[in-house]
Amino acid sequence: MSTTSTGGAAHNGTVTSRAALVRAARGEPVPHTPVWFMRQAGRSLPEYREIRAGVPMLESCRRPELVTEITLQPVRRHGVDAAILFSDIVVPVAAAGVDLDIVPGTGPVVAQPIRTAADVRRLRPIGLDDVAYVDEAVRLLVAELGETPLIGFAGAPFTLASYLVEGGPSRTHARTKALMYGDPETWHALCARLAEITGEFLRIQARAGVSAVQLFDSWAGALCAADYRRFVLPHSRAVLDGLADAGIPRIHFGVGTAELLGAMGEAGADVVGVDWRTPLDTATARIGPGRSVQGNLDPCLLFAPWPVLETEVRRILAEGRAAPGHIFNLGHGVLPETDPGVLTRVVELVHAASAR
Ligand code: CP3
């Protein structure tokens, strides 16, 4: 296995360039609508709960063999059209020197929140040596996956900033907004540094061979469009622009972003992820021409009786035809209580109902 980078994802890009996921992202014709699920690797799978027993979340992200096995589990079980690297959005931030933990049932918790210019200076840039375990995991996975694309990912500056400023998950993002409105200079310095870290983290994954990347701005929906454009868009655009040379599709996702879809479409991604609140045809009109869409089944519908779920899957497939390309997904992550058998059945339905 070579560990020398050739720049870009040349090798794996060739192997997976005909994959339905990559083609849909580029708006090219597909044999069927590709499907994968956010959080497809995780607590809904008994084999995941078994292999993770006794291993803390961050620790598991730093063991390439374990990452490889967990990432492959949902591909084997469900026959999804892509794997997503098992990791977390806070992994590169921890690698940049922030003392944090991922607490089960809560999420990321930061020991000393970042709220001042001096705090921002504590965040150092990252390089390959800081996340060598991610580089290794991606290389192992690309070798195992063959023609199935591996999606790399990272957290967008706003969503990462929220965890760092709040010190943990927040419903209102009040302290984050206090910094944004009260000290814009420090806010922009923080987001610029996070954009550097995230950009480098994604380029490392691209060089190791991922076939696409997703930028998670899960909490951007907390902002109005004007504030999003002023305080967030330039930083997310810097991340996405920094990947233009990698030659792989870029997916840009957030929750509650109905009012932001136009702006998110301008940030430079090839695909915009949409939650369940906005029908995909409406979303396509808001995003503007030339972008594919990803989504957007409500994760709670996976608990509904099958005929109800089937009707909704077919509706989403029909609405997705309004876009140049459609990648079927949930509107947010798989909930831990989900019956994995239902996920497999949704994959089969999406493939059968969309076969061209
Ligand atoms: O399958 C996949 O989608 C890949 C794996 C993945 C994880 N986290 C694994 C994980 C991805 C893409 C993420 C991204 C992530 N992490 C986001 C963006 C996506 C989103 O959900 O909006 C966010 C906001 C985080 C932060 C985070 N990490 C939260 C809120 C939690 C949940 C805490 C809990 O226990 O409820 C985590 C932990 C986490 N990340 C788990 C997994 C599988 C659960 C940990 C466990 O299994 O013990």
mmCIF file of C-alpha atoms and ligand atoms in Angstrom:
data_model
loop_
_atom_site.group_PDB
_atom_site.id
_atom_site.type_symbol
_atom_site.label_atom_id
_atom_site.label_comp_id
_atom_site.label_asym_id
_atom_site.label_seq_id
_atom_site.Cartn_x
_atom_site.Cartn_y
_atom_site.Cartn_z
ATOM 1 C CA MET A 1 0.000 0.000 0.000
ATOM 2 C CA SER A 2 1.502 3.312 -1.066
ATOM 3 C CA THR A 3 1.422 6.175 1.401
ATOM 4 C CA THR A 4 2.861 8.752 -0.955
ATOM 5 C CA SER A 5 0.294 11.202 -2.226
ATOM 6 C CA THR A 6 -0.088 11.701 -5.944
ATOM 7 C CA GLY A 7 -2.244 14.786 -5.430
ATOM 8 C CA GLY A 8 -5.975 14.541 -5.943
ATOM 9 C CA ALA A 9 -7.885 11.281 -5.888
ATOM 10 C CA ALA A 10 -6.609 10.143 -9.244
ATOM 11 C CA HIS A 11 -6.512 6.405 -8.588
ATOM 12 C CA ASN A 12 -9.790 5.884 -6.845
ATOM 13 C CA GLY A 13 -11.429 8.643 -8.873
ATOM 14 C CA THR A 14 -10.910 6.482 -11.965
ATOM 15 C CA VAL A 15 -12.345 3.369 -10.339
ATOM 16 C CA THR A 16 -15.468 5.098 -8.991
ATOM 17 C CA SER A 17 -16.090 7.744 -11.679
ATOM 18 C CA ARG A 18 -18.873 5.610 -13.187
ATOM 19 C CA ALA A 19 -20.524 4.985 -9.807
ATOM 20 C CA ALA A 20 -24.149 6.162 -9.588
ATOM 21 C CA LEU A 21 -23.357 8.442 -6.631
ATOM 22 C CA VAL A 22 -20.597 10.303 -8.473
ATOM 23 C CA ARG A 23 -22.646 10.537 -11.664
ATOM 24 C CA ALA A 24 -25.732 11.866 -9.846
ATOM 25 C CA ALA A 25 -23.577 14.436 -8.067
ATOM 26 C CA ARG A 26 -22.366 15.640 -11.465
ATOM 27 C CA GLY A 27 -25.859 15.652 -12.995
ATOM 28 C CA GLU A 28 -24.990 12.799 -15.379
ATOM 29 C CA PRO A 29 -27.433 9.983 -16.312
ATOM 30 C CA VAL A 30 -27.594 7.147 -13.755
ATOM 31 C CA PRO A 31 -28.763 3.500 -13.925
ATOM 32 C CA HIS A 32 -30.707 4.095 -10.675
ATOM 33 C CA THR A 33 -30.944 6.814 -8.036
ATOM 34 C CA PRO A 34 -28.042 6.284 -5.619
ATOM 35 C CA VAL A 35 -28.846 6.048 -1.910
ATOM 36 C CA TRP A 36 -26.902 6.255 1.342
ATOM 37 C CA PHE A 37 -27.881 7.389 4.841
ATOM 38 C CA MET A 38 -26.305 9.956 7.115
ATOM 39 C CA ARG A 39 -25.243 8.073 10.286
ATOM 40 C CA GLN A 40 -25.649 4.741 8.466
ATOM 41 C CA ALA A 41 -22.724 3.510 10.571
ATOM 42 C CA GLY A 42 -23.784 3.647 14.177
ATOM 43 C CA ARG A 43 -26.066 2.567 16.940
ATOM 44 C CA SER A 44 -28.905 1.282 14.745
ATOM 45 C CA LEU A 45 -26.640 -1.688 13.886
ATOM 46 C CA PRO A 46 -26.123 -4.505 16.443
ATOM 47 C CA GLU A 47 -22.744 -5.307 14.851
ATOM 48 C CA TYR A 48 -21.702 -1.678 15.523
ATOM 49 C CA ARG A 49 -22.802 -1.782 19.172
ATOM 50 C CA GLU A 50 -20.865 -5.004 19.596
ATOM 51 C CA ILE A 51 -17.585 -3.829 18.083
ATOM 52 C CA ARG A 52 -17.749 -0.422 19.834
ATOM 53 C CA ALA A 53 -18.405 -1.917 23.309
ATOM 54 C CA GLY A 54 -15.911 -0.430 25.768
ATOM 55 C CA VAL A 55 -14.126 1.744 23.185
ATOM 56 C CA PRO A 56 -14.712 5.501 23.640
ATOM 57 C CA MET A 57 -15.946 7.326 20.498
ATOM 58 C CA LEU A 58 -12.839 9.468 19.845
ATOM 59 C CA GLU A 59 -10.546 6.538 20.514
ATOM 60 C CA SER A 60 -12.454 4.431 17.970
ATOM 61 C CA CYS A 61 -12.001 7.179 15.339
ATOM 62 C CA ARG A 62 -8.216 6.876 15.812
ATOM 63 C CA ARG A 63 -7.965 3.124 15.114
ATOM 64 C CA PRO A 64 -7.809 2.617 11.321
ATOM 65 C CA GLU A 65 -8.773 -1.091 11.383
ATOM 66 C CA LEU A 66 -11.790 -0.358 13.588
ATOM 67 C CA VAL A 67 -12.776 2.638 11.434
ATOM 68 C CA THR A 68 -12.552 0.411 8.365
ATOM 69 C CA GLU A 69 -14.755 -2.309 9.838
ATOM 70 C CA ILE A 70 -17.400 0.129 11.148
ATOM 71 C CA THR A 71 -17.493 2.020 7.830
ATOM 72 C CA LEU A 72 -18.006 -1.224 5.879
ATOM 73 C CA GLN A 73 -20.791 -2.599 8.119
ATOM 74 C CA PRO A 74 -23.703 -0.651 6.561
ATOM 75 C CA VAL A 75 -22.380 -1.214 3.022
ATOM 76 C CA ARG A 76 -22.421 -4.979 3.535
ATOM 77 C CA ARG A 77 -25.772 -4.997 5.297
ATOM 78 C CA HIS A 78 -27.819 -2.504 3.273
ATOM 79 C CA GLY A 79 -26.163 -2.454 -0.177
ATOM 80 C CA VAL A 80 -26.018 1.363 -0.106
ATOM 81 C CA ASP A 81 -24.336 3.184 -3.010
ATOM 82 C CA ALA A 82 -21.628 4.761 -0.843
ATOM 83 C CA ALA A 83 -19.714 4.340 2.374
ATOM 84 C CA ILE A 84 -19.158 7.332 4.643
ATOM 85 C CA LEU A 85 -15.945 7.410 6.625
ATOM 86 C CA PHE A 86 -16.550 6.612 10.299
ATOM 87 C CA SER A 87 -15.208 9.631 12.176
ATOM 88 C CA ASP A 88 -16.687 12.770 13.721
ATOM 89 C CA ILE A 89 -16.705 16.491 12.927
ATOM 90 C CA VAL A 90 -14.684 17.242 16.080
ATOM 91 C CA VAL A 91 -11.791 14.866 15.208
ATOM 92 C CA PRO A 92 -9.695 17.529 13.384
ATOM 93 C CA VAL A 93 -10.412 20.097 16.107
ATOM 94 C CA ALA A 94 -9.124 17.677 18.754
ATOM 95 C CA ALA A 95 -6.094 17.121 16.483
ATOM 96 C CA ALA A 96 -5.609 20.917 16.480
ATOM 97 C CA GLY A 97 -5.094 20.873 20.249
ATOM 98 C CA VAL A 98 -8.594 21.434 21.679
ATOM 99 C CA ASP A 99 -9.270 19.383 24.817
ATOM 100 C CA LEU A 100 -12.651 17.767 24.118
ATOM 101 C CA ASP A 101 -14.595 14.557 24.486
ATOM 102 C CA ILE A 102 -17.648 13.011 22.826
ATOM 103 C CA VAL A 103 -20.031 12.167 25.647
ATOM 104 C CA PRO A 104 -22.547 9.369 24.897
ATOM 105 C CA GLY A 105 -26.101 10.736 24.642
ATOM 106 C CA THR A 106 -24.838 14.344 24.690
ATOM 107 C CA GLY A 107 -22.294 14.931 21.936
ATOM 108 C CA PRO A 108 -19.020 16.904 21.842
ATOM 109 C CA VAL A 109 -18.045 18.635 25.112
ATOM 110 C CA VAL A 110 -15.152 21.135 25.140
ATOM 111 C CA ALA A 111 -13.132 21.583 28.361
ATOM 112 C CA GLN A 112 -12.238 25.262 27.781
ATOM 113 C CA PRO A 113 -14.635 26.995 25.369
ATOM 114 C CA ILE A 114 -13.223 29.422 22.786
ATOM 115 C CA ARG A 115 -14.619 32.938 23.264
ATOM 116 C CA THR A 116 -11.772 35.451 22.905
ATOM 117 C CA ALA A 117 -9.049 36.357 20.407
ATOM 118 C CA ALA A 118 -6.492 34.708 22.732
ATOM 119 C CA ASP A 119 -8.597 31.510 22.738
ATOM 120 C CA VAL A 120 -8.645 31.515 18.920
ATOM 121 C CA ARG A 121 -4.837 31.659 18.863
ATOM 122 C CA ARG A 122 -4.773 28.334 20.766
ATOM 123 C CA LEU A 123 -6.232 26.655 17.670
ATOM 124 C CA ARG A 124 -3.256 25.646 15.559
ATOM 125 C CA PRO A 125 -3.378 24.474 11.937
ATOM 126 C CA ILE A 126 -3.263 20.718 11.325
ATOM 127 C CA GLY A 127 -1.142 18.627 8.964
ATOM 128 C CA LEU A 128 -1.013 15.009 7.869
ATOM 129 C CA ASP A 129 0.948 13.942 10.983
ATOM 130 C CA ASP A 130 -1.886 15.115 13.247
ATOM 131 C CA VAL A 131 -4.461 12.881 11.544
ATOM 132 C CA ALA A 132 -2.318 10.097 10.045
ATOM 133 C CA TYR A 133 -4.903 7.567 11.318
ATOM 134 C CA VAL A 134 -7.528 9.110 9.004
ATOM 135 C CA ASP A 135 -5.197 8.935 6.010
ATOM 136 C CA GLU A 136 -4.518 5.279 6.810
ATOM 137 C CA ALA A 137 -8.208 4.424 7.325
ATOM 138 C CA VAL A 138 -9.180 6.005 3.988
ATOM 139 C CA ARG A 139 -6.444 4.043 2.155
ATOM 140 C CA LEU A 140 -7.546 0.770 3.775
ATOM 141 C CA LEU A 141 -11.164 1.505 2.889
ATOM 142 C CA VAL A 142 -10.532 2.488 -0.719
ATOM 143 C CA ALA A 143 -8.706 -0.830 -1.210
ATOM 144 C CA GLU A 144 -11.655 -2.771 0.301
ATOM 145 C CA LEU A 145 -14.475 -0.847 -1.382
ATOM 146 C CA GLY A 146 -13.462 -1.238 -5.030
ATOM 147 C CA GLU A 147 -16.154 0.413 -7.148
ATOM 148 C CA THR A 148 -18.200 1.649 -4.182
ATOM 149 C CA PRO A 149 -17.405 5.316 -3.486
ATOM 150 C CA LEU A 150 -16.155 6.415 -0.068
ATOM 151 C CA ILE A 151 -17.501 9.784 1.103
ATOM 152 C CA GLY A 152 -15.161 11.859 3.245
ATOM 153 C CA PHE A 153 -16.529 14.627 5.430
ATOM 154 C CA ALA A 154 -15.879 17.482 7.800
ATOM 155 C CA GLY A 155 -17.814 19.993 9.871
ATOM 156 C CA ALA A 156 -18.348 23.470 8.422
ATOM 157 C CA PRO A 157 -16.938 26.493 10.290
ATOM 158 C CA PHE A 158 -20.281 27.621 11.803
ATOM 159 C CA THR A 159 -21.259 24.222 13.215
ATOM 160 C CA LEU A 160 -17.747 23.629 14.603
ATOM 161 C CA ALA A 161 -17.640 27.169 16.029
ATOM 162 C CA SER A 162 -20.921 26.513 17.824
ATOM 163 C CA TYR A 163 -19.469 23.504 19.701
ATOM 164 C CA LEU A 164 -16.253 25.386 20.514
ATOM 165 C CA VAL A 165 -17.904 28.608 21.694
ATOM 166 C CA GLU A 166 -20.789 26.990 23.600
ATOM 167 C CA GLY A 167 -18.567 24.274 25.055
ATOM 168 C CA GLY A 168 -21.125 21.647 23.987
ATOM 169 C CA PRO A 169 -24.412 21.156 22.124
ATOM 170 C CA SER A 170 -26.807 24.104 22.282
ATOM 171 C CA ARG A 171 -30.431 24.595 21.270
ATOM 172 C CA THR A 172 -30.220 28.386 20.852
ATOM 173 C CA HIS A 173 -26.544 28.926 19.899
ATOM 174 C CA ALA A 174 -26.829 32.055 22.109
ATOM 175 C CA ARG A 175 -23.141 32.389 23.041
ATOM 176 C CA THR A 176 -22.107 31.678 19.462
ATOM 177 C CA LYS A 177 -24.349 34.472 18.196
ATOM 178 C CA ALA A 178 -23.157 36.757 21.026
ATOM 179 C CA LEU A 179 -19.588 36.401 19.737
ATOM 180 C CA MET A 180 -20.713 36.804 16.104
ATOM 181 C CA TYR A 181 -22.636 40.029 16.764
ATOM 182 C CA GLY A 182 -20.521 41.399 19.622
ATOM 183 C CA ASP A 183 -16.989 40.778 18.350
ATOM 184 C CA PRO A 184 -17.145 40.187 14.581
ATOM 185 C CA GLU A 185 -13.367 40.414 14.256
ATOM 186 C CA THR A 186 -12.771 37.502 16.631
ATOM 187 C CA TRP A 187 -15.694 35.623 15.041
ATOM 188 C CA HIS A 188 -14.163 35.909 11.573
ATOM 189 C CA ALA A 189 -10.714 34.974 12.903
ATOM 190 C CA LEU A 190 -12.201 31.856 14.521
ATOM 191 C CA CYS A 191 -14.118 30.821 11.383
ATOM 192 C CA ALA A 192 -11.116 31.498 9.140
ATOM 193 C CA ARG A 193 -8.971 29.230 11.304
ATOM 194 C CA LEU A 194 -11.681 26.537 11.337
ATOM 195 C CA ALA A 195 -11.971 26.812 7.544
ATOM 196 C CA GLU A 196 -8.203 26.179 7.294
ATOM 197 C CA ILE A 197 -8.396 23.140 9.585
ATOM 198 C CA THR A 198 -11.470 21.709 7.853
ATOM 199 C CA GLY A 199 -10.042 22.415 4.389
ATOM 200 C CA GLU A 200 -6.793 20.624 5.204
ATOM 201 C CA PHE A 201 -8.701 17.716 6.800
ATOM 202 C CA LEU A 202 -10.732 17.287 3.593
ATOM 203 C CA ARG A 203 -7.682 17.589 1.323
ATOM 204 C CA ILE A 204 -5.944 14.853 3.338
ATOM 205 C CA GLN A 205 -8.986 12.609 2.782
ATOM 206 C CA ALA A 206 -9.063 13.524 -0.932
ATOM 207 C CA ARG A 207 -5.376 12.656 -1.393
ATOM 208 C CA ALA A 208 -5.956 9.341 0.386
ATOM 209 C CA GLY A 209 -8.661 8.522 -2.176
ATOM 210 C CA VAL A 210 -12.200 9.491 -1.112
ATOM 211 C CA SER A 211 -14.564 9.803 -4.103
ATOM 212 C CA ALA A 212 -16.685 12.672 -2.727
ATOM 213 C CA VAL A 213 -16.842 14.868 0.367
ATOM 214 C CA GLN A 214 -19.673 16.233 2.463
ATOM 215 C CA LEU A 215 -19.413 19.473 4.425
ATOM 216 C CA PHE A 216 -21.773 19.246 7.425
ATOM 217 C CA ASP A 217 -23.159 22.624 8.504
ATOM 218 C CA SER A 218 -25.790 20.918 10.626
ATOM 219 C CA TRP A 219 -26.712 23.967 12.720
ATOM 220 C CA ALA A 220 -26.593 26.725 10.050
ATOM 221 C CA GLY A 221 -30.414 26.743 10.027
ATOM 222 C CA ALA A 222 -30.241 28.737 13.269
ATOM 223 C CA LEU A 223 -29.305 31.804 11.188
ATOM 224 C CA CYS A 224 -31.313 34.142 8.959
ATOM 225 C CA ALA A 225 -30.142 34.473 5.364
ATOM 226 C CA ALA A 226 -28.547 37.913 5.841
ATOM 227 C CA ASP A 227 -26.442 36.766 8.810
ATOM 228 C CA TYR A 228 -25.569 33.513 7.039
ATOM 229 C CA ARG A 229 -24.269 35.463 4.050
ATOM 230 C CA ARG A 230 -22.291 37.902 6.186
ATOM 231 C CA PHE A 231 -20.862 35.681 8.917
ATOM 232 C CA VAL A 232 -20.745 32.141 7.518
ATOM 233 C CA LEU A 233 -20.920 31.842 3.724
ATOM 234 C CA PRO A 234 -17.420 33.278 3.012
ATOM 235 C CA HIS A 235 -15.824 30.704 5.316
ATOM 236 C CA SER A 236 -17.754 27.716 3.950
ATOM 237 C CA ARG A 237 -16.957 28.931 0.434
ATOM 238 C CA ALA A 238 -13.243 29.015 1.325
ATOM 239 C CA VAL A 239 -13.442 25.350 2.378
ATOM 240 C CA LEU A 240 -15.308 24.265 -0.773
ATOM 241 C CA ASP A 241 -13.099 26.357 -3.108
ATOM 242 C CA GLY A 242 -10.020 24.804 -1.517
ATOM 243 C CA LEU A 243 -11.201 21.434 -2.843
ATOM 244 C CA ALA A 244 -11.915 22.528 -6.416
ATOM 245 C CA ASP A 245 -8.634 20.994 -7.662
ATOM 246 C CA ALA A 246 -9.346 17.603 -6.074
ATOM 247 C CA GLY A 247 -11.783 16.807 -8.886
ATOM 248 C CA ILE A 248 -14.337 15.085 -6.620
ATOM 249 C CA PRO A 249 -17.969 16.092 -5.970
ATOM 250 C CA ARG A 250 -18.647 18.309 -2.946
ATOM 251 C CA ILE A 251 -21.906 17.951 -0.968
ATOM 252 C CA HIS A 252 -23.015 20.794 1.351
ATOM 253 C CA PHE A 253 -25.590 19.909 4.026
ATOM 254 C CA GLY A 254 -27.502 21.634 6.813
ATOM 255 C CA VAL A 255 -30.730 21.192 8.790
ATOM 256 C CA GLY A 256 -33.579 23.761 8.849
ATOM 257 C CA THR A 257 -32.021 25.572 5.896
ATOM 258 C CA ALA A 258 -35.156 26.303 3.821
ATOM 259 C CA GLU A 259 -34.336 30.039 3.868
ATOM 260 C CA LEU A 260 -30.633 29.436 3.187
ATOM 261 C CA LEU A 261 -30.750 27.053 0.206
ATOM 262 C CA GLY A 262 -29.998 29.791 -2.350
ATOM 263 C CA ALA A 263 -26.984 31.008 -0.374
ATOM 264 C CA MET A 264 -25.773 27.467 0.293
ATOM 265 C CA GLY A 265 -25.980 26.785 -3.454
ATOM 266 C CA GLU A 266 -23.684 29.780 -4.024
ATOM 267 C CA ALA A 267 -21.032 28.467 -1.635
ATOM 268 C CA GLY A 268 -19.514 26.272 -4.346
ATOM 269 C CA ALA A 269 -20.817 22.745 -3.756
ATOM 270 C CA ASP A 270 -21.921 20.392 -6.542
ATOM 271 C CA VAL A 271 -24.747 18.969 -4.403
ATOM 272 C CA VAL A 272 -26.887 20.633 -1.735
ATOM 273 C CA GLY A 273 -28.316 18.438 1.018
ATOM 274 C CA VAL A 274 -31.921 19.249 1.975
ATOM 275 C CA ASP A 275 -33.827 18.307 5.144
ATOM 276 C CA TRP A 276 -37.414 16.977 5.095
ATOM 277 C CA ARG A 277 -39.061 20.401 5.547
ATOM 278 C CA THR A 278 -38.556 21.498 1.922
ATOM 279 C CA PRO A 279 -39.740 19.339 -1.005
ATOM 280 C CA LEU A 280 -36.853 18.613 -3.384
ATOM 281 C CA ASP A 281 -38.505 20.343 -6.367
ATOM 282 C CA THR A 282 -38.990 23.532 -4.322
ATOM 283 C CA ALA A 283 -35.430 23.192 -3.011
ATOM 284 C CA THR A 284 -34.087 22.805 -6.564
ATOM 285 C CA ALA A 285 -35.726 26.080 -7.608
ATOM 286 C CA ARG A 286 -34.184 27.848 -4.594
ATOM 287 C CA ILE A 287 -30.707 26.380 -5.053
ATOM 288 C CA GLY A 288 -30.520 27.485 -8.683
ATOM 289 C CA PRO A 289 -29.370 25.741 -11.854
ATOM 290 C CA GLY A 290 -26.492 23.289 -12.167
ATOM 291 C CA ARG A 291 -26.611 21.769 -8.681
ATOM 292 C CA SER A 292 -27.769 18.304 -7.720
ATOM 293 C CA VAL A 293 -29.741 17.645 -4.524
ATOM 294 C CA GLN A 294 -29.467 15.096 -1.724
ATOM 295 C CA GLY A 295 -32.240 14.014 0.620
ATOM 296 C CA ASN A 296 -34.741 14.156 2.111
ATOM 297 C CA LEU A 297 -36.795 11.513 3.963
ATOM 298 C CA ASP A 298 -37.747 12.457 7.533
ATOM 299 C CA PRO A 299 -35.768 9.966 9.699
ATOM 300 C CA CYS A 300 -38.947 9.536 11.799
ATOM 301 C CA LEU A 301 -40.760 8.073 8.779
ATOM 302 C CA LEU A 302 -38.590 4.967 9.226
ATOM 303 C CA PHE A 303 -40.879 4.196 12.207
ATOM 304 C CA ALA A 304 -44.059 4.500 10.099
ATOM 305 C CA PRO A 305 -46.030 1.541 8.661
ATOM 306 C CA TRP A 306 -44.417 0.339 5.408
ATOM 307 C CA PRO A 307 -47.184 1.555 3.022
ATOM 308 C CA VAL A 308 -46.850 5.085 4.462
ATOM 309 C CA LEU A 309 -43.059 4.973 4.166
ATOM 310 C CA GLU A 310 -43.217 3.576 0.619
ATOM 311 C CA THR A 311 -45.511 6.405 -0.534
ATOM 312 C CA GLU A 312 -43.107 8.982 0.880
ATOM 313 C CA VAL A 313 -40.033 7.362 -0.717
ATOM 314 C CA ARG A 314 -41.801 7.391 -4.112
ATOM 315 C CA ARG A 315 -42.849 11.041 -3.625
ATOM 316 C CA ILE A 316 -39.234 12.032 -2.888
ATOM 317 C CA LEU A 317 -37.959 10.151 -5.962
ATOM 318 C CA ALA A 318 -40.518 12.001 -8.108
ATOM 319 C CA GLU A 319 -39.676 15.412 -6.621
ATOM 320 C CA GLY A 320 -35.945 14.723 -7.003
ATOM 321 C CA ARG A 321 -36.365 14.488 -10.789
ATOM 322 C CA ALA A 322 -36.645 18.293 -10.847
ATOM 323 C CA ALA A 323 -32.885 18.525 -10.152
ATOM 324 C CA PRO A 324 -30.030 17.680 -12.567
ATOM 325 C CA GLY A 325 -29.125 14.822 -10.199
ATOM 326 C CA HIS A 326 -30.597 13.298 -7.029
ATOM 327 C CA ILE A 327 -28.867 11.317 -4.281
ATOM 328 C CA PHE A 328 -31.482 9.713 -2.021
ATOM 329 C CA ASN A 329 -30.805 10.154 1.718
ATOM 330 C CA LEU A 330 -32.579 11.083 4.916
ATOM 331 C CA GLY A 331 -33.146 14.723 5.844
ATOM 332 C CA HIS A 332 -30.832 14.152 8.845
ATOM 333 C CA GLY A 333 -29.094 11.198 10.496
ATOM 334 C CA VAL A 334 -30.472 7.711 11.236
ATOM 335 C CA LEU A 335 -31.910 7.647 14.769
ATOM 336 C CA PRO A 336 -30.356 4.975 17.032
ATOM 337 C CA GLU A 337 -33.731 3.218 17.600
ATOM 338 C CA THR A 338 -34.256 2.634 13.850
ATOM 339 C CA ASP A 339 -34.888 -0.960 12.710
ATOM 340 C CA PRO A 340 -31.991 -1.638 10.306
ATOM 341 C CA GLY A 341 -34.202 -4.009 8.300
ATOM 342 C CA VAL A 342 -36.318 -1.008 7.288
ATOM 343 C CA LEU A 343 -33.215 0.788 5.981
ATOM 344 C CA THR A 344 -32.334 -2.214 3.806
ATOM 345 C CA ARG A 345 -35.887 -2.272 2.453
ATOM 346 C CA VAL A 346 -35.710 1.452 1.603
ATOM 347 C CA VAL A 347 -32.478 0.853 -0.359
ATOM 348 C CA GLU A 348 -34.176 -1.938 -2.340
ATOM 349 C CA LEU A 349 -37.213 0.246 -3.034
ATOM 350 C CA VAL A 350 -35.143 3.261 -4.158
ATOM 351 C CA HIS A 351 -33.150 1.059 -6.544
ATOM 352 C CA ALA A 352 -36.191 -0.762 -7.974
ATOM 353 C CA ALA A 353 -38.431 2.306 -8.280
ATOM 354 C CA SER A 354 -35.742 4.437 -9.949
ATOM 355 C CA ALA A 355 -34.227 1.833 -12.329
ATOM 356 C CA ARG A 356 -33.852 3.370 -15.796
HETATM 357 O O1 CP3 B 1 -22.404 7.176 9.228
HETATM 358 C C1 CP3 B 1 -22.040 8.369 9.250
HETATM 359 O O2 CP3 B 1 -22.802 9.298 8.930
HETATM 360 C C2 CP3 B 1 -20.558 8.665 9.545
HETATM 361 C C3 CP3 B 1 -20.216 8.946 10.866
HETATM 362 C C4 CP3 B 1 -20.489 10.292 11.534
HETATM 363 C C5 CP3 B 1 -20.496 10.429 12.935
HETATM 364 N N1 CP3 B 1 -20.611 11.752 13.254
HETATM 365 C C6 CP3 B 1 -20.344 9.307 13.865
HETATM 366 C C7 CP3 B 1 -20.849 9.484 15.238
HETATM 367 C C8 CP3 B 1 -20.681 11.571 11.014
HETATM 368 C C9 CP3 B 1 -20.796 11.996 9.559
HETATM 369 C C10 CP3 B 1 -20.745 12.486 12.120
HETATM 370 C C11 CP3 B 1 -20.863 13.950 11.975
HETATM 371 C C12 CP3 B 1 -21.346 14.746 13.102
HETATM 372 N N2 CP3 B 1 -20.969 14.670 14.419
HETATM 373 C C13 CP3 B 1 -22.220 15.844 12.975
HETATM 374 C C14 CP3 B 1 -22.813 16.309 11.676
HETATM 375 C C15 CP3 B 1 -23.940 15.433 11.281
HETATM 376 C C16 CP3 B 1 -25.212 15.673 12.051
HETATM 377 O O3 CP3 B 1 -25.651 14.735 12.741
HETATM 378 O O4 CP3 B 1 -25.758 16.768 11.939
HETATM 379 C C17 CP3 B 1 -22.416 16.385 14.257
HETATM 380 C C18 CP3 B 1 -23.316 17.559 14.600
HETATM 381 C C19 CP3 B 1 -21.606 15.662 15.156
HETATM 382 C C20 CP3 B 1 -21.432 15.874 16.618
HETATM 383 C C21 CP3 B 1 -21.868 14.674 17.356
HETATM 384 N N3 CP3 B 1 -21.085 13.539 17.497
HETATM 385 C C22 CP3 B 1 -23.123 14.400 17.981
HETATM 386 C C23 CP3 B 1 -24.262 15.378 18.054
HETATM 387 C C24 CP3 B 1 -23.075 13.075 18.471
HETATM 388 C C25 CP3 B 1 -24.201 12.284 19.115
HETATM 389 C C26 CP3 B 1 -24.036 12.108 20.575
HETATM 390 C C27 CP3 B 1 -24.945 10.992 21.072
HETATM 391 O O5 CP3 B 1 -24.400 10.052 21.663
HETATM 392 O O6 CP3 B 1 -26.149 11.071 20.839
HETATM 393 C C28 CP3 B 1 -21.789 12.566 18.163
HETATM 394 C C29 CP3 B 1 -21.279 11.208 18.449
HETATM 395 C C30 CP3 B 1 -21.276 10.298 17.284
HETATM 396 N N4 CP3 B 1 -20.708 10.563 16.072
HETATM 397 C C31 CP3 B 1 -21.787 8.979 17.250
HETATM 398 C C32 CP3 B 1 -21.523 8.455 15.981
HETATM 399 C C33 CP3 B 1 -21.822 7.085 15.460
HETATM 400 C C34 CP3 B 1 -22.461 8.271 18.422
HETATM 401 C C35 CP3 B 1 -21.407 7.781 19.355
HETATM 402 C C36 CP3 B 1 -21.596 6.370 19.787
HETATM 403 O O7 CP3 B 1 -21.998 5.499 18.976
HETATM 404 O O8 CP3 B 1 -21.259 6.099 20.953
#
